[in-house]
mmCIF file of C-alpha atoms in Angstrom:
data_model
loop_
_atom_site.group_PDB
_atom_site.id
_atom_site.type_symbol
_atom_site.label_atom_id
_atom_site.label_comp_id
_atom_site.label_asym_id
_atom_site.label_seq_id
_atom_site.Cartn_x
_atom_site.Cartn_y
_atom_site.Cartn_z
ATOM 1 C CA MET A 27 20.914 -21.606 -10.078
ATOM 2 C CA GLU A 28 20.523 -24.968 -9.615
ATOM 3 C CA PHE A 29 17.142 -26.059 -10.561
ATOM 4 C CA ASN A 30 16.217 -27.728 -7.604
ATOM 5 C CA SER A 31 18.165 -26.038 -4.603
ATOM 6 C CA GLY A 32 18.599 -22.809 -5.694
ATOM 7 C CA PHE A 33 14.137 -22.355 -4.992
ATOM 8 C CA LYS A 34 14.586 -24.335 -2.605
ATOM 9 C CA GLY A 35 16.508 -21.302 -1.431
ATOM 10 C CA LEU A 36 14.058 -19.266 -2.594
ATOM 11 C CA THR A 37 11.383 -20.254 -1.282
ATOM 12 C CA ALA A 38 12.376 -19.835 2.249
ATOM 13 C CA PHE A 39 13.523 -16.796 2.155
ATOM 14 C CA TRP A 40 9.966 -15.076 1.044
ATOM 15 C CA ALA A 41 8.790 -17.944 3.406
ATOM 16 C CA SER A 42 10.538 -16.694 5.983
ATOM 17 C CA ILE A 43 9.565 -13.071 5.256
ATOM 18 C CA TRP A 44 5.570 -13.211 4.527
ATOM 19 C CA GLY A 45 5.257 -15.963 7.076
ATOM 20 C CA ASN A 46 6.487 -14.320 10.283
ATOM 21 C CA ALA A 47 3.525 -13.298 12.032
ATOM 22 C CA VAL A 48 4.549 -10.489 14.582
ATOM 23 C CA LYS A 49 2.810 -8.000 16.259
ATOM 24 C CA HIS A 50 3.701 -4.435 16.445
ATOM 25 C CA ASN A 51 3.810 -3.544 20.571
ATOM 26 C CA PRO A 52 0.184 -2.037 21.407
ATOM 27 C CA ASN A 53 1.427 0.368 24.275
ATOM 28 C CA THR A 54 4.296 2.934 23.603
ATOM 29 C CA SER A 55 3.396 5.766 24.260
ATOM 30 C CA TRP A 56 3.395 7.442 20.564
ATOM 31 C CA ILE A 57 0.367 5.672 19.003
ATOM 32 C CA ARG A 58 -1.737 6.518 21.956
ATOM 33 C CA ARG A 59 -0.667 10.708 21.527
ATOM 34 C CA GLU A 60 -2.021 10.164 17.683
ATOM 35 C CA GLN A 61 -5.272 9.021 17.966
ATOM 36 C CA THR A 62 -5.784 11.416 20.877
ATOM 37 C CA GLY A 63 -4.898 13.689 17.841
ATOM 38 C CA VAL A 64 -7.494 12.802 15.891
ATOM 39 C CA SER A 65 -10.278 11.768 18.511
ATOM 40 C CA ASN A 66 -12.668 14.690 17.340
ATOM 41 C CA VAL A 67 -12.635 13.166 14.190
ATOM 42 C CA THR A 68 -15.862 12.216 12.909
ATOM 43 C CA ALA A 69 -16.096 8.421 12.332
ATOM 44 C CA MET A 70 -16.417 7.075 8.881
ATOM 45 C CA GLU A 71 -20.090 6.740 7.692
ATOM 46 C CA HIS A 72 -20.964 3.190 5.950
ATOM 47 C CA SER A 73 -22.167 3.365 2.534
ATOM 48 C CA PRO A 74 -22.601 1.429 -0.219
ATOM 49 C CA ILE A 75 -20.680 0.128 -3.244
ATOM 50 C CA THR A 76 -23.041 0.856 -5.846
ATOM 51 C CA THR A 77 -22.850 -0.699 -9.626
ATOM 52 C CA GLU A 78 -22.129 3.264 -10.587
ATOM 53 C CA GLN A 79 -18.578 3.251 -8.526
ATOM 54 C CA VAL A 80 -18.005 -0.498 -9.466
ATOM 55 C CA SER A 81 -18.492 0.315 -13.752
ATOM 56 C CA ARG A 82 -16.676 3.486 -13.058
ATOM 57 C CA LEU A 83 -13.412 1.594 -11.430
ATOM 58 C CA ILE A 84 -13.344 -0.869 -13.949
ATOM 59 C CA THR A 85 -13.039 1.069 -16.575
ATOM 60 C CA LYS A 86 -9.444 2.764 -15.275
ATOM 61 C CA THR A 87 -8.395 -0.978 -15.537
ATOM 62 C CA LEU A 88 -5.973 -2.536 -18.316
ATOM 63 C CA SER A 89 -7.567 -4.348 -19.726
ATOM 64 C CA TRP A 90 -4.951 -6.766 -21.309
ATOM 65 C CA LYS A 91 -3.325 -6.466 -17.762
ATOM 66 C CA ALA A 92 -1.450 -10.170 -16.310
ATOM 67 C CA PRO A 93 -4.461 -11.391 -14.465
ATOM 68 C CA GLY A 94 -3.948 -14.145 -10.771
ATOM 69 C CA PRO A 95 -5.410 -17.776 -10.779
ATOM 70 C CA ASN A 96 -8.597 -17.323 -11.961
ATOM 71 C CA GLY A 97 -7.254 -16.445 -15.855
ATOM 72 C CA ILE A 98 -10.290 -13.541 -16.092
ATOM 73 C CA ASN A 99 -8.975 -10.614 -17.658
ATOM 74 C CA ASN A 100 -10.224 -7.017 -17.379
ATOM 75 C CA PHE A 101 -11.119 -7.086 -20.822
ATOM 76 C CA TRP A 102 -13.932 -9.489 -20.378
ATOM 77 C CA ILE A 103 -15.161 -7.787 -16.485
ATOM 78 C CA LYS A 104 -15.715 -4.283 -19.169
ATOM 79 C CA ARG A 105 -17.751 -6.088 -21.172
ATOM 80 C CA PHE A 106 -19.703 -7.971 -19.740
ATOM 81 C CA THR A 107 -21.308 -5.003 -18.379
ATOM 82 C CA ALA A 108 -24.439 -6.973 -17.172
ATOM 83 C CA THR A 109 -22.125 -8.311 -14.557
ATOM 84 C CA HIS A 110 -21.234 -5.088 -12.803
ATOM 85 C CA SER A 111 -24.622 -5.240 -10.133
ATOM 86 C CA TYR A 112 -23.643 -8.701 -9.278
ATOM 87 C CA LEU A 113 -19.925 -8.236 -8.285
ATOM 88 C CA ALA A 114 -21.251 -4.401 -6.106
ATOM 89 C CA TYR A 115 -24.128 -7.065 -4.918
ATOM 90 C CA HIS A 116 -21.015 -9.342 -3.892
ATOM 91 C CA PHE A 117 -19.379 -6.858 -2.592
ATOM 92 C CA ASN A 118 -21.316 -5.595 -0.568
ATOM 93 C CA GLN A 119 -22.251 -8.882 1.440
ATOM 94 C CA PHE A 120 -18.580 -9.356 1.508
ATOM 95 C CA MET A 121 -18.554 -6.518 4.415
ATOM 96 C CA GLU A 122 -21.382 -6.498 6.131
ATOM 97 C CA ASP A 123 -20.228 -10.448 6.026
ATOM 98 C CA ALA A 124 -16.874 -10.890 6.389
ATOM 99 C CA GLY A 125 -16.937 -14.741 6.829
ATOM 100 C CA SER A 126 -18.169 -15.076 2.867
ATOM 101 C CA ILE A 127 -15.684 -13.845 0.872
ATOM 102 C CA PRO A 128 -13.896 -16.073 -0.755
ATOM 103 C CA ASP A 129 -10.760 -18.239 -0.120
ATOM 104 C CA PHE A 130 -9.868 -18.012 -4.064
ATOM 105 C CA LEU A 131 -10.605 -14.304 -4.082
ATOM 106 C CA VAL A 132 -6.700 -13.026 -2.219
ATOM 107 C CA GLN A 133 -4.892 -16.212 -4.040
ATOM 108 C CA GLY A 134 -2.078 -14.390 -6.406
ATOM 109 C CA ILE A 135 1.079 -15.334 -8.133
ATOM 110 C CA THR A 136 4.116 -14.570 -7.548
ATOM 111 C CA TYR A 137 6.409 -13.894 -10.509
ATOM 112 C CA LEU A 138 10.363 -13.750 -8.980
ATOM 113 C CA LEU A 139 12.706 -12.153 -11.315
ATOM 114 C CA PRO A 140 16.498 -11.550 -11.017
ATOM 115 C CA GLU A 141 17.490 -8.166 -10.035
ATOM 116 C CA SER A 142 21.509 -9.189 -11.071
ATOM 117 C CA ARG A 143 23.421 -12.060 -12.033
ATOM 118 C CA ASP A 144 23.655 -13.089 -9.351
ATOM 119 C CA CYS A 145 20.555 -15.458 -9.430
ATOM 120 C CA GLU A 146 21.542 -17.719 -6.198
ATOM 121 C CA ASP A 147 20.939 -15.106 -3.995
ATOM 122 C CA PRO A 148 17.521 -14.543 -3.412
ATOM 123 C CA SER A 149 17.253 -12.029 -1.993
ATOM 124 C CA LYS A 150 18.336 -10.671 -5.284
ATOM 125 C CA TYR A 151 14.748 -11.332 -6.843
ATOM 126 C CA ARG A 152 12.281 -9.097 -7.374
ATOM 127 C CA PRO A 153 8.661 -10.548 -6.294
ATOM 128 C CA ILE A 154 5.592 -9.231 -8.752
ATOM 129 C CA THR A 155 2.427 -11.397 -7.781
ATOM 130 C CA CYS A 156 -1.053 -10.657 -9.783
ATOM 131 C CA LEU A 157 -3.801 -11.085 -8.229
ATOM 132 C CA CYS A 158 -7.384 -11.757 -9.128
ATOM 133 C CA THR A 159 -9.090 -8.847 -11.737
ATOM 134 C CA ILE A 160 -12.341 -9.223 -8.925
ATOM 135 C CA CYS A 161 -10.150 -8.654 -5.853
ATOM 136 C CA LYS A 162 -8.784 -5.558 -7.123
ATOM 137 C CA ILE A 163 -11.393 -4.250 -7.739
ATOM 138 C CA TYR A 164 -13.217 -4.616 -4.704
ATOM 139 C CA THR A 165 -9.986 -3.155 -3.040
ATOM 140 C CA ALA A 166 -10.940 0.245 -5.376
ATOM 141 C CA CYS A 167 -14.612 0.751 -4.646
ATOM 142 C CA ILE A 168 -12.940 -0.005 -0.634
ATOM 143 C CA ALA A 169 -9.684 2.521 -1.510
ATOM 144 C CA GLU A 170 -11.237 4.987 -2.653
ATOM 145 C CA LYS A 171 -13.838 5.595 0.282
ATOM 146 C CA ILE A 172 -11.222 5.741 3.061
ATOM 147 C CA TYR A 173 -9.268 8.253 1.095
ATOM 148 C CA ARG A 174 -12.299 10.200 0.643
ATOM 149 C CA HIS A 175 -12.789 10.411 4.344
ATOM 150 C CA LEU A 176 -8.435 11.212 5.088
ATOM 151 C CA GLU A 177 -9.173 13.836 3.000
ATOM 152 C CA THR A 178 -12.313 15.330 4.346
ATOM 153 C CA ASN A 179 -10.864 14.966 7.347
ATOM 154 C CA LYS A 180 -7.366 15.638 6.087
ATOM 155 C CA LEU A 181 -6.043 12.764 8.204
ATOM 156 C CA LEU A 182 -3.329 12.344 5.122
ATOM 157 C CA ALA A 183 -0.179 13.979 5.962
ATOM 158 C CA GLU A 184 1.687 16.236 3.264
ATOM 159 C CA GLU A 185 4.521 14.529 3.387
ATOM 160 C CA GLN A 186 3.065 11.409 2.381
ATOM 161 C CA LYS A 187 2.511 12.417 -1.574
ATOM 162 C CA GLU A 188 2.465 8.719 -3.151
ATOM 163 C CA CYS A 189 -0.741 7.883 -2.666
ATOM 164 C CA ILE A 190 -2.131 12.249 -2.417
ATOM 165 C CA LYS A 191 -3.626 13.128 -5.409
ATOM 166 C CA ASN A 192 -3.298 14.821 -7.941
ATOM 167 C CA SER A 193 0.172 14.951 -6.220
ATOM 168 C CA GLN A 194 3.458 14.063 -8.519
ATOM 169 C CA GLY A 195 4.860 11.862 -5.451
ATOM 170 C CA CYS A 196 9.122 11.581 -5.969
ATOM 171 C CA LYS A 197 8.852 14.682 -8.347
ATOM 172 C CA GLU A 198 7.871 16.862 -5.477
ATOM 173 C CA GLN A 199 10.080 15.366 -3.037
ATOM 174 C CA LEU A 200 12.355 15.651 -4.904
ATOM 175 C CA ILE A 201 11.630 19.101 -6.521
ATOM 176 C CA ILE A 202 11.796 20.155 -3.137
ATOM 177 C CA ASP A 203 15.228 18.262 -1.831
ATOM 178 C CA SER A 204 16.820 20.659 -4.474
ATOM 179 C CA VAL A 205 14.705 24.181 -3.409
ATOM 180 C CA VAL A 206 16.031 22.877 0.565
ATOM 181 C CA LEU A 207 19.517 22.410 -0.724
ATOM 182 C CA GLU A 208 19.582 24.868 -3.653
ATOM 183 C CA GLN A 209 18.810 28.014 -0.782
ATOM 184 C CA ALA A 210 20.859 25.983 2.166
ATOM 185 C CA HIS A 211 24.178 26.809 0.144
ATOM 186 C CA LYS A 212 23.199 29.977 -1.115
ATOM 187 C CA TYR A 213 22.334 31.641 2.760
ATOM 188 C CA ASN A 214 24.765 28.554 3.828
ATOM 189 C CA ARG A 215 23.285 27.332 6.465
ATOM 190 C CA ASN A 216 23.966 24.009 7.972
ATOM 191 C CA LEU A 217 22.032 21.331 6.987
ATOM 192 C CA TYR A 218 20.961 17.479 7.556
ATOM 193 C CA MET A 219 19.744 15.306 5.652
ATOM 194 C CA ALA A 220 18.912 11.793 6.469
ATOM 195 C CA HIS A 221 17.802 8.937 3.570
ATOM 196 C CA ILE A 222 16.266 5.644 5.156
ATOM 197 C CA ASP A 223 15.833 2.980 3.044
ATOM 198 C CA TYR A 224 13.791 0.402 3.890
ATOM 199 C CA ARG A 225 15.100 -3.114 3.330
ATOM 200 C CA LYS A 226 11.114 -4.740 1.104
ATOM 201 C CA PRO A 227 9.642 -2.287 3.227
ATOM 202 C CA PHE A 228 5.952 -3.239 1.448
ATOM 203 C CA ASP A 229 6.540 -7.219 1.638
ATOM 204 C CA SER A 230 7.722 -6.522 5.846
ATOM 205 C CA VAL A 231 4.828 -4.144 7.313
ATOM 206 C CA LEU A 232 2.633 -5.799 10.371
ATOM 207 C CA HIS A 233 -0.660 -6.847 9.857
ATOM 208 C CA SER A 234 -1.240 -5.609 13.362
ATOM 209 C CA TRP A 235 -1.092 -2.543 12.975
ATOM 210 C CA LEU A 236 -2.394 -1.861 9.435
ATOM 211 C CA ILE A 237 -5.016 -2.839 10.976
ATOM 212 C CA ARG A 238 -4.925 -0.546 14.663
ATOM 213 C CA VAL A 239 -3.762 2.097 11.658
ATOM 214 C CA LEU A 240 -7.791 2.030 9.838
ATOM 215 C CA GLU A 241 -9.201 1.726 13.474
ATOM 216 C CA ILE A 242 -7.282 5.080 14.741
ATOM 217 C CA TYR A 243 -8.309 7.003 11.784
ATOM 218 C CA LYS A 244 -11.530 5.545 12.634
ATOM 219 C CA ILE A 245 -12.020 4.018 9.067
ATOM 220 C CA ASP A 246 -16.514 2.019 8.973
ATOM 221 C CA PRO A 247 -15.779 -1.535 11.163
ATOM 222 C CA LEU A 248 -17.309 -3.019 7.967
ATOM 223 C CA VAL A 249 -14.618 -1.728 6.497
ATOM 224 C CA ILE A 250 -11.771 -2.847 8.642
ATOM 225 C CA ASN A 251 -13.671 -6.036 9.552
ATOM 226 C CA SER A 252 -13.894 -7.005 5.787
ATOM 227 C CA LEU A 253 -10.350 -6.438 4.797
ATOM 228 C CA GLN A 254 -8.933 -8.356 8.027
ATOM 229 C CA GLN A 255 -11.274 -11.161 6.830
ATOM 230 C CA LEU A 256 -8.933 -10.920 3.850
ATOM 231 C CA MET A 257 -5.437 -10.573 5.551
ATOM 232 C CA LYS A 258 -6.676 -14.041 6.959
ATOM 233 C CA VAL A 259 -6.728 -15.768 3.647
ATOM 234 C CA TRP A 260 -4.282 -13.932 2.190
ATOM 235 C CA THR A 261 -1.732 -16.889 -0.032
ATOM 236 C CA THR A 262 0.810 -16.778 -2.657
ATOM 237 C CA THR A 263 2.291 -19.372 -4.805
ATOM 238 C CA LEU A 264 5.668 -18.497 -5.973
ATOM 239 C CA GLN A 265 6.788 -18.804 -10.170
ATOM 240 C CA VAL A 266 10.542 -18.502 -11.600
ATOM 241 C CA LYS A 267 11.862 -19.230 -14.968
ATOM 242 C CA VAL A 268 14.816 -21.368 -14.644
ATOM 243 C CA ASN A 269 16.327 -22.504 -18.114
ATOM 244 C CA ASP A 270 13.179 -21.394 -20.190
ATOM 245 C CA ASN A 271 10.929 -23.584 -17.881
ATOM 246 C CA GLN A 272 8.625 -22.509 -15.578
ATOM 247 C CA ILE A 273 8.812 -23.222 -12.278
ATOM 248 C CA THR A 274 5.345 -23.090 -9.644
ATOM 249 C CA ARG A 275 5.818 -24.083 -5.637
ATOM 250 C CA ASP A 276 3.088 -24.648 -2.700
ATOM 251 C CA PRO A 277 1.749 -21.492 -1.873
ATOM 252 C CA ILE A 278 2.907 -19.368 1.305
ATOM 253 C CA PRO A 279 0.845 -17.804 3.315
ATOM 254 C CA ILE A 280 0.996 -14.425 3.904
ATOM 255 C CA GLN A 281 0.824 -13.672 7.307
ATOM 256 C CA ARG A 282 3.764 -9.982 6.773
ATOM 257 C CA GLY A 283 3.889 -7.324 4.533
ATOM 258 C CA ILE A 284 0.982 -6.117 1.734
ATOM 259 C CA TYR A 285 0.514 -7.527 -1.644
ATOM 260 C CA GLN A 286 2.178 -5.129 -4.083
ATOM 261 C CA GLY A 287 -0.147 -4.291 -7.007
ATOM 262 C CA ASP A 288 -2.902 -4.591 -5.539
ATOM 263 C CA SER A 289 -5.339 -1.407 -5.864
ATOM 264 C CA LEU A 290 -5.865 -0.007 -1.734
ATOM 265 C CA SER A 291 -1.879 -1.067 -1.120
ATOM 266 C CA PRO A 292 -0.586 2.002 -1.496
ATOM 267 C CA LEU A 293 -2.750 4.055 0.634
ATOM 268 C CA TRP A 294 -2.995 1.890 2.701
ATOM 269 C CA PHE A 295 0.941 0.980 3.373
ATOM 270 C CA CYS A 296 1.734 5.508 3.358
ATOM 271 C CA LEU A 297 -1.445 4.765 5.857
ATOM 272 C CA ALA A 298 0.821 3.086 8.111
ATOM 273 C CA LEU A 299 3.722 5.688 7.592
ATOM 274 C CA ASN A 300 1.131 8.404 8.364
ATOM 275 C CA PRO A 301 2.224 8.365 12.226
ATOM 276 C CA LEU A 302 5.676 8.800 11.539
ATOM 277 C CA SER A 303 5.287 11.787 9.871
ATOM 278 C CA HIS A 304 2.379 13.765 12.229
ATOM 279 C CA LEU A 305 5.381 12.425 14.991
ATOM 280 C CA LEU A 306 8.131 14.090 13.102
ATOM 281 C CA ASN A 307 6.105 17.202 12.782
ATOM 282 C CA ARG A 308 5.169 17.729 16.303
ATOM 283 C CA THR A 309 8.733 18.207 17.026
ATOM 284 C CA ASN A 310 9.065 21.580 15.350
ATOM 285 C CA TYR A 311 11.803 20.821 13.496
ATOM 286 C CA GLY A 312 12.896 21.840 9.746
ATOM 287 C CA PHE A 313 14.388 23.375 7.395
ATOM 288 C CA GLY A 314 12.082 27.037 5.966
ATOM 289 C CA ILE A 315 11.934 28.192 2.385
ATOM 290 C CA HIS A 316 12.604 31.971 1.735
ATOM 291 C CA SER A 317 11.113 33.624 -0.923
ATOM 292 C CA ASP A 318 12.971 36.967 -1.903
ATOM 293 C CA LYS A 319 9.989 37.592 -3.231
ATOM 294 C CA LEU A 320 7.731 37.651 -0.625
ATOM 295 C CA GLU A 321 10.344 38.789 1.979
ATOM 296 C CA THR A 322 9.354 35.927 4.296
ATOM 297 C CA THR A 323 10.815 32.919 5.599
ATOM 298 C CA ILE A 324 7.537 29.977 4.726
ATOM 299 C CA GLU A 325 7.692 28.068 8.069
ATOM 300 C CA PRO A 326 7.529 24.545 7.434
ATOM 301 C CA SER A 327 5.018 22.617 7.803
ATOM 302 C CA PHE A 328 6.504 19.027 8.020
ATOM 303 C CA ILE A 329 9.525 17.964 8.184
ATOM 304 C CA TYR A 330 11.853 18.552 4.462
ATOM 305 C CA GLY A 331 13.987 15.192 2.674
#
């Protein structure tokens, strides 16, 4: 890949994905059905972020994980425990006054790693974004609160195993697929399966929908306002290694997509897909798994595969 033109191509490619602001259609009937389905759910109550919560989540971080532009590793935040109460104070300020969130908090560095030898194809690079550790601690606090609300009200569909605690995610889904295929063969049953591989889903999810889905599931409005403000100032700087040189370009505003590597991103992304799981469940299609020991049929509560 040529030193200048190749990297310009990479920048243009990712800018066309992240910088292309698109809004969802708010008038679709399935959105109204999803909102109606949770009309009886109690709204998430506001609760402040405590020093204990901040300290507990900090202890779970990896000490020397690559930091964001500020260069501060989790190791130092772990050791300087006197700062934890100040972090909790400022985190609460961020929620109560979203305008107080500093821009540097959500600036990232995105390292582009080639997935093949075709270095001239911009789509053959995998982006790894390193974020400010303080921002990830803040979003981890928010993620914990949102998850507690979703779990209490049983709002997460069974299929969204990637963000369900004590779940093996893909392993469990693969086991389900294996059992379904085995029983379809054993009982000579017709079976139709579709596996959809979304192209760069994390990088293309719509910001308007990310906010709307939080409103549908009655997340604390202060949390929503804070996250909305964070998204407004999301930016990342591309870096790629060319001939042993690290090349850096101007920051790209993130107007579409969600940060990979952020503490909240997996849960938020699964929540964005959650209405689709509910929509499929309402069709009552699926594969019933036979239990030979119970001599009954377990009716599917969700779509397998």
